[in-house]
Short mmCIF file of N, CA and C in Angstrom, two decimals:
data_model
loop_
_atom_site.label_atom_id
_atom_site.label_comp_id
_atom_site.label_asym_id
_atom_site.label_seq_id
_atom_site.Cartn_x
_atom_site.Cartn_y
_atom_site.Cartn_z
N UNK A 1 74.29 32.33 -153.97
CA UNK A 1 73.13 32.42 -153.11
C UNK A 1 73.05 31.14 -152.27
N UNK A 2 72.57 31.26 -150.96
CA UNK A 2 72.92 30.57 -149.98
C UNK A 2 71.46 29.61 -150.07
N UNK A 3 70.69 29.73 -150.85
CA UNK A 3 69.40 29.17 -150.67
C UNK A 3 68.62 28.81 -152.00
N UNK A 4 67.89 28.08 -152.73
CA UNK A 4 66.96 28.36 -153.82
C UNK A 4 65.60 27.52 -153.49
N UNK A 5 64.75 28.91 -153.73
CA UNK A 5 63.35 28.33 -153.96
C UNK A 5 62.89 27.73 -155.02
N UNK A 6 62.25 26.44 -154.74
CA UNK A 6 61.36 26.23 -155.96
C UNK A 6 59.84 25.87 -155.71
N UNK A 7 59.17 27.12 -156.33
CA UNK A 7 57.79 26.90 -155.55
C UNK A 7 56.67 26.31 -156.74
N UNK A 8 57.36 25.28 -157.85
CA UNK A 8 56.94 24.96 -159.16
C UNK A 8 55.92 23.73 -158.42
N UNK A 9 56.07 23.19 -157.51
CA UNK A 9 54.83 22.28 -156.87
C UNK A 9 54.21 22.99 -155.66
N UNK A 10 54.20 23.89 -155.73
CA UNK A 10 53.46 24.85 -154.60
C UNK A 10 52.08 23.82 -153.91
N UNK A 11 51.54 23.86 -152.57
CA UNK A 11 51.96 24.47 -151.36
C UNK A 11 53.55 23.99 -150.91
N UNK A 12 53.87 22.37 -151.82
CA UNK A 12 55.23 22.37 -151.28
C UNK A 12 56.17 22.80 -151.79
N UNK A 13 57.57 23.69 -151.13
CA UNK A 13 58.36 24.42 -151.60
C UNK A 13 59.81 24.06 -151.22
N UNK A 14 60.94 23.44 -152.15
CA UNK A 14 61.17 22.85 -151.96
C UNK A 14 62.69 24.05 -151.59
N UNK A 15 63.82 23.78 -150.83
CA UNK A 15 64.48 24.50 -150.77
C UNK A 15 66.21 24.15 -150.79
N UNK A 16 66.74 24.27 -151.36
CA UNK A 16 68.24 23.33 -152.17
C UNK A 16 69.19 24.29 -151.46
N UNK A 17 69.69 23.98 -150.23
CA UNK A 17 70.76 24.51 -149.50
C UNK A 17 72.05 24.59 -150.35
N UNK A 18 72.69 25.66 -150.33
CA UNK A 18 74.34 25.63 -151.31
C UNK A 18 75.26 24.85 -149.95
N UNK A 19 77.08 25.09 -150.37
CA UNK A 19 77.89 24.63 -149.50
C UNK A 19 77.91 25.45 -148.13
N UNK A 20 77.80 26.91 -148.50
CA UNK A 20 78.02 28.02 -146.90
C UNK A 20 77.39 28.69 -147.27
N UNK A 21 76.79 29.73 -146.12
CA UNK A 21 76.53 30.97 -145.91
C UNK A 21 77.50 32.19 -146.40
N UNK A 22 77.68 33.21 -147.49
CA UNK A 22 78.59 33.81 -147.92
C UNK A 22 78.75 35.17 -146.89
N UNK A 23 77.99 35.43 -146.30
CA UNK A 23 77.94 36.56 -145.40
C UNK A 23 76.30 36.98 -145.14
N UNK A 24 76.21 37.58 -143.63
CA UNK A 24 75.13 38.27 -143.81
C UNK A 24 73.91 38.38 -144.60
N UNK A 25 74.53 39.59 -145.76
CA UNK A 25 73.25 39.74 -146.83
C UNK A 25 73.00 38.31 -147.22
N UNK A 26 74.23 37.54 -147.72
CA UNK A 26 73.05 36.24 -148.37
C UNK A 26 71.98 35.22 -147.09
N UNK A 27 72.16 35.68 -146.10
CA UNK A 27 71.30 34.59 -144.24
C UNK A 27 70.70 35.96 -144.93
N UNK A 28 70.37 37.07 -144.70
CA UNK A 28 69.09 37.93 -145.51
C UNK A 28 67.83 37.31 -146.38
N UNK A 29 68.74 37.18 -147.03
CA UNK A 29 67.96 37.14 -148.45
C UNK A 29 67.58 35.60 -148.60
N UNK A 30 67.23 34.71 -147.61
CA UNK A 30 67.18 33.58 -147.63
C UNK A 30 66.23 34.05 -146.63
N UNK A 31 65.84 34.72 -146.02
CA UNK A 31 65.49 35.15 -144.60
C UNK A 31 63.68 35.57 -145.59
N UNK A 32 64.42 36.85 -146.24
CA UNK A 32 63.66 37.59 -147.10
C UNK A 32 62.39 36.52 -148.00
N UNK A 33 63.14 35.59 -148.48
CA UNK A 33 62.20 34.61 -149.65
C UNK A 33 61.36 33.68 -148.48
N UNK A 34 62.17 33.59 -147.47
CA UNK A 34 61.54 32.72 -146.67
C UNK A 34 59.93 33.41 -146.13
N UNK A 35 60.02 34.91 -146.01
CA UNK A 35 58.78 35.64 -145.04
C UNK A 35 57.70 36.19 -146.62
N UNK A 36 58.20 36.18 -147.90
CA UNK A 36 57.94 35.97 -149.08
C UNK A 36 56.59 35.33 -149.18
N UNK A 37 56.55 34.09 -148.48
CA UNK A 37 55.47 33.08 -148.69
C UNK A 37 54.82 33.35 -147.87
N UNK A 38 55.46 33.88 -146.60
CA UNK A 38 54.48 34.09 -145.08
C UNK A 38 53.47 35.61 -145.93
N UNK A 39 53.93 36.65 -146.80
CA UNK A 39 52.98 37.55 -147.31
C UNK A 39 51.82 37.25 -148.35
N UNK A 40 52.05 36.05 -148.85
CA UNK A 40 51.51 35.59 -149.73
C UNK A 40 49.92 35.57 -149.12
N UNK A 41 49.78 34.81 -148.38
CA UNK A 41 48.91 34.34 -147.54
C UNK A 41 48.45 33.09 -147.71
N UNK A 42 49.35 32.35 -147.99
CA UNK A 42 48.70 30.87 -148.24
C UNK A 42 49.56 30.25 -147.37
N UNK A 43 48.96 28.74 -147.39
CA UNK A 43 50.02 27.88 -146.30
C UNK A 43 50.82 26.62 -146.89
N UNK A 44 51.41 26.30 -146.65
CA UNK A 44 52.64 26.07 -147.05
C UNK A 44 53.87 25.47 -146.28
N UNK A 45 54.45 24.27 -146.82
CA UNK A 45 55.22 22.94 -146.28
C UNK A 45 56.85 23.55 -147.46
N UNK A 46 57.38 22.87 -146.01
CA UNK A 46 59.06 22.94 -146.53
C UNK A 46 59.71 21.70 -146.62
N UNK A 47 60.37 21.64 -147.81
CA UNK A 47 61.19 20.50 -148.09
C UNK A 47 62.53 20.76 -148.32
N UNK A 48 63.57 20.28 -147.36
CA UNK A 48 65.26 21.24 -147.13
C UNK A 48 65.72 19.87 -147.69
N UNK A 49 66.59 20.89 -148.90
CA UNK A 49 67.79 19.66 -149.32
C UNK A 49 68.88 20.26 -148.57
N UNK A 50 69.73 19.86 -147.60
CA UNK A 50 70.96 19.68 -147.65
C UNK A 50 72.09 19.08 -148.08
N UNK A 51 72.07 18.49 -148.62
CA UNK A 51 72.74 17.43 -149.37
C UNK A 51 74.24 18.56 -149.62
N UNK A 52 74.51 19.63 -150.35
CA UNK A 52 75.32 20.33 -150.89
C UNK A 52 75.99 21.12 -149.70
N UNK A 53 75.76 21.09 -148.51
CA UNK A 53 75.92 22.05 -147.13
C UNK A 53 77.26 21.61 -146.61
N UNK A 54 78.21 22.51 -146.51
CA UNK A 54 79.76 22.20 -145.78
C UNK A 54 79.84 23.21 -144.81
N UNK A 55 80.56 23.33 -144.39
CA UNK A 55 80.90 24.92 -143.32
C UNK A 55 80.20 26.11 -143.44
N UNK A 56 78.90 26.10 -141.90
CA UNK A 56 78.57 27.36 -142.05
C UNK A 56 78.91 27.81 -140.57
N UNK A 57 79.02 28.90 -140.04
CA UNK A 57 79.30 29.05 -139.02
C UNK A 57 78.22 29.32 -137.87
N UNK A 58 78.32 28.88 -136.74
CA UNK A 58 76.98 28.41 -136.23
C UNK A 58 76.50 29.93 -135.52
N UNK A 59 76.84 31.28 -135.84
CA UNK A 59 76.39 32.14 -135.35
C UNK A 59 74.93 31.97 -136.57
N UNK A 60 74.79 31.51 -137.55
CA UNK A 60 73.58 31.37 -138.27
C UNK A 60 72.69 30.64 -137.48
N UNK A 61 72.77 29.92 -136.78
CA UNK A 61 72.06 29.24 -136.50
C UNK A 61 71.46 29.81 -135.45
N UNK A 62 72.25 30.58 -134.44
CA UNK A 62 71.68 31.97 -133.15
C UNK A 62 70.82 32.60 -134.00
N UNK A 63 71.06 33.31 -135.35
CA UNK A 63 70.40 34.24 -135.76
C UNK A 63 69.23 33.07 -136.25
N UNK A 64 68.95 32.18 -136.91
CA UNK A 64 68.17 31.28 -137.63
C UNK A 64 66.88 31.46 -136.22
N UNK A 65 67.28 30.77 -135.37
CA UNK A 65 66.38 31.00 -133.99
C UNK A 65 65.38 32.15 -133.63
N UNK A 66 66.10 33.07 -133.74
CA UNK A 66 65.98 34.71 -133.53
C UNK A 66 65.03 34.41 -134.38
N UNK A 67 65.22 34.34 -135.74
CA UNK A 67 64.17 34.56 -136.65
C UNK A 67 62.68 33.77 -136.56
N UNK A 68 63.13 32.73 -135.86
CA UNK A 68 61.85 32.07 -135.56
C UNK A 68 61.12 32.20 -134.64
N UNK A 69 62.09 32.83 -133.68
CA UNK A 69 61.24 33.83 -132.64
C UNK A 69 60.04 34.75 -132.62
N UNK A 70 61.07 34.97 -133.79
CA UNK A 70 59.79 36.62 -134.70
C UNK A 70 58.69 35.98 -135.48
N UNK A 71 58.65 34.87 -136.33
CA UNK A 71 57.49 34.33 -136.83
C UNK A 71 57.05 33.96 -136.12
N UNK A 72 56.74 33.73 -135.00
CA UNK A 72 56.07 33.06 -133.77
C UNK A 72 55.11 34.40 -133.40
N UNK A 73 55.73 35.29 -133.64
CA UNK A 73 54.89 36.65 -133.52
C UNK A 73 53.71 36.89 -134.10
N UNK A 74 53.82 36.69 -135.49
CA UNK A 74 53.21 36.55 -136.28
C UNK A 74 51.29 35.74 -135.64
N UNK A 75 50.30 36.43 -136.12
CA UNK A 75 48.77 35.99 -135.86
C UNK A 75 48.74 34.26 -136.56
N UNK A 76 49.12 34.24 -138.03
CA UNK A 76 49.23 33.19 -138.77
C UNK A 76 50.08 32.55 -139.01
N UNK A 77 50.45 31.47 -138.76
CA UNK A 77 51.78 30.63 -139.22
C UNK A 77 51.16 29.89 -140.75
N UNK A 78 51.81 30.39 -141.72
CA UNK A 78 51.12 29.62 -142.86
C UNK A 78 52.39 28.17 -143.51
N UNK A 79 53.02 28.56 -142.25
CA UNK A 79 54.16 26.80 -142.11
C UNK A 79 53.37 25.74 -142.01
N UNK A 80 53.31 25.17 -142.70
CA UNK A 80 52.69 23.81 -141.91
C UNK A 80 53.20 22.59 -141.18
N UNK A 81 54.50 22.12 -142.12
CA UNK A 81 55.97 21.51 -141.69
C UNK A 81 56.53 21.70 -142.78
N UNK A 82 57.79 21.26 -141.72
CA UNK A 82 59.01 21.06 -142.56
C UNK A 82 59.86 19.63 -142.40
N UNK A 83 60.38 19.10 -144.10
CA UNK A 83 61.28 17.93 -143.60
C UNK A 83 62.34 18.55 -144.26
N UNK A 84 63.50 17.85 -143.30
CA UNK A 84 64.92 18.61 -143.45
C UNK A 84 65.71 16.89 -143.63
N UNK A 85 66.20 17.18 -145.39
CA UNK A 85 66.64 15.83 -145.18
C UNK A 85 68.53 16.18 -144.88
N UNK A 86 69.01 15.41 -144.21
CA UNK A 86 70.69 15.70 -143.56
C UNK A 86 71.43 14.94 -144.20
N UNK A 87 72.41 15.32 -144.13
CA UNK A 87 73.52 14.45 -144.86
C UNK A 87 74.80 14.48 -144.29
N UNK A 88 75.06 15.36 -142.89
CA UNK A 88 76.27 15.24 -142.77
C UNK A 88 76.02 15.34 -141.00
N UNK A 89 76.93 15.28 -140.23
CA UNK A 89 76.99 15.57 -139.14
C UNK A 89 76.62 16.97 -138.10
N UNK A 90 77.73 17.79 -138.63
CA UNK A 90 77.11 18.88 -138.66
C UNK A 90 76.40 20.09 -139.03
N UNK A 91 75.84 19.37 -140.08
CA UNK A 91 74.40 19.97 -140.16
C UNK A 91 73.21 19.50 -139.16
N UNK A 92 73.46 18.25 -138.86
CA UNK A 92 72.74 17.96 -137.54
C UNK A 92 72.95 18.74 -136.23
N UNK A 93 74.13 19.13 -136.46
CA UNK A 93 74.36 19.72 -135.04
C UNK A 93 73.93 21.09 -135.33
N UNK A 94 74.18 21.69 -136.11
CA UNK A 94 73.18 22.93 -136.27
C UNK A 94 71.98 23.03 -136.05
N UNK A 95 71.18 22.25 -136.60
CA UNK A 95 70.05 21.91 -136.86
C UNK A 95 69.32 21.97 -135.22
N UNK A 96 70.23 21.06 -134.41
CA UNK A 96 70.19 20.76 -132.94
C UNK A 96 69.95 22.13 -132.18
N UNK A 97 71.01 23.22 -132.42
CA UNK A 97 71.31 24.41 -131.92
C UNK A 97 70.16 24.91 -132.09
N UNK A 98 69.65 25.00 -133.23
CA UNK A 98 68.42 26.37 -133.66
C UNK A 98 68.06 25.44 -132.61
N UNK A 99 67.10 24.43 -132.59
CA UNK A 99 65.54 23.86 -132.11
C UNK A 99 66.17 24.00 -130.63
N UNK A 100 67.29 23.94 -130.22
CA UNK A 100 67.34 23.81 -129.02
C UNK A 100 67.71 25.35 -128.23
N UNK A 101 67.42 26.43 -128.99
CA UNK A 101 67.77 27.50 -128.76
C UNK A 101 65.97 27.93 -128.82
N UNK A 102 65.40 27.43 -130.02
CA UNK A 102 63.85 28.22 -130.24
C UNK A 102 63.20 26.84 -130.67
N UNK A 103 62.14 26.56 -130.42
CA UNK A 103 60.98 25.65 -131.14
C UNK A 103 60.92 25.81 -132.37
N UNK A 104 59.99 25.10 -132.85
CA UNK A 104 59.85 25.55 -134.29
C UNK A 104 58.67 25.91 -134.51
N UNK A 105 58.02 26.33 -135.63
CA UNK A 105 56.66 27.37 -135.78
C UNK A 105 55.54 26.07 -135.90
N UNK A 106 56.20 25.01 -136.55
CA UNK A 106 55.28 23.94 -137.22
C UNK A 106 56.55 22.78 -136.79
N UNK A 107 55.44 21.78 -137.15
CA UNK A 107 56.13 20.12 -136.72
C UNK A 107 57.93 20.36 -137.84
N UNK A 108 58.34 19.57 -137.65
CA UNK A 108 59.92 19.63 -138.38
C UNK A 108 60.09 18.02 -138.13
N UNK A 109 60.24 17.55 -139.27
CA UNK A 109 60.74 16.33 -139.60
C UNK A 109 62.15 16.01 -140.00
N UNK A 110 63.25 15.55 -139.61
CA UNK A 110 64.74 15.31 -139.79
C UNK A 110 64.93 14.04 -139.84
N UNK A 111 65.56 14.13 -141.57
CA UNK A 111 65.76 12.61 -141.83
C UNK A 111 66.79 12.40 -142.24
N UNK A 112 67.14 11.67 -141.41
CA UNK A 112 69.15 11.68 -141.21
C UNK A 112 69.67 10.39 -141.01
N UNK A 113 70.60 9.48 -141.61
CA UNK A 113 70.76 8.04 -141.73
C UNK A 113 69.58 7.16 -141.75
N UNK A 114 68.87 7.35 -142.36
CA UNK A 114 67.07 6.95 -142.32
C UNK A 114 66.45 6.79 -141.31
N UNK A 115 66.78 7.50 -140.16
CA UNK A 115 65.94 8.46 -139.10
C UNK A 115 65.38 9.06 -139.24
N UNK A 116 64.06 9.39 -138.81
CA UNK A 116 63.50 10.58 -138.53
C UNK A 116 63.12 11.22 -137.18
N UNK A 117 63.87 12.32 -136.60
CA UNK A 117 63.90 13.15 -136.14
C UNK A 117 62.08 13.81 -135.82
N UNK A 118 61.72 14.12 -134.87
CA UNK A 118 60.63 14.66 -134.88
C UNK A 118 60.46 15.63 -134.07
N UNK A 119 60.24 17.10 -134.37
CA UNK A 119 60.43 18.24 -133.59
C UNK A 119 59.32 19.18 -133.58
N UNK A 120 58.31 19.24 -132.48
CA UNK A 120 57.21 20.06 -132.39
C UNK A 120 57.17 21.18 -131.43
N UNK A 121 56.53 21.94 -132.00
CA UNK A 121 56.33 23.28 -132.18
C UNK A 121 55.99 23.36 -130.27
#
């Protein structure tokens, strides 16, 4: 699985990126847990480990966009932010692609060589 929730300190949820995307269904089902919390109805902060992230192929990141397109749809954003801590290069450059393809729903914090990145909605 391309993703794990841990929502044991809920509103913050913390989210432990694997090495790749295995196909499709698993960008799904990461997709799926992600709109999970949006049914819940509560609101709610993201905390991205990447740390474990090697080769994903950046058509995820077209679709990652897309998807944020569609929560933008959405009446309620129950995002509040997100910090995305980085660890490698290109995961930055991914990272780059989505926001620079779609905004983000909520503020996005990127903390990368003890930078922080600051990306609003």
């Amino acid at each position: 699985m391309f993703a794990t929730f841990d929502n044991s300190d809920f509103p913050t949820v913390k989210v432990t990126l694997s090495k790749t995307i295995v196909d499709r269904n698993d960008f799904e089902i990461f997709l799926q847990e992600w709109l999970k919390l949006y049914d819940n109805g509560e609101y709610f902060t993201f905390v991205f480990d990447t740390q474990n992230v090697g080769f994903i192929n950046p058509k995820y990141s077209v679709l990652m966009s897309l998807f944020i397109k569609e929560l933008k749809k959405r009446d309620i954003q129950y995002l509040e932010k997100s910090e995305i801590y980085v660890y490698n290069k290109f995961t930055m450059y991914l990272l780059d692609l989505i926001f620079n393809l779609q905004k983000p729903v909520a503020p996005v914090y990127i903390i990368y060589n003890g930078d922080i990145k600051t990306i609003k909605p």
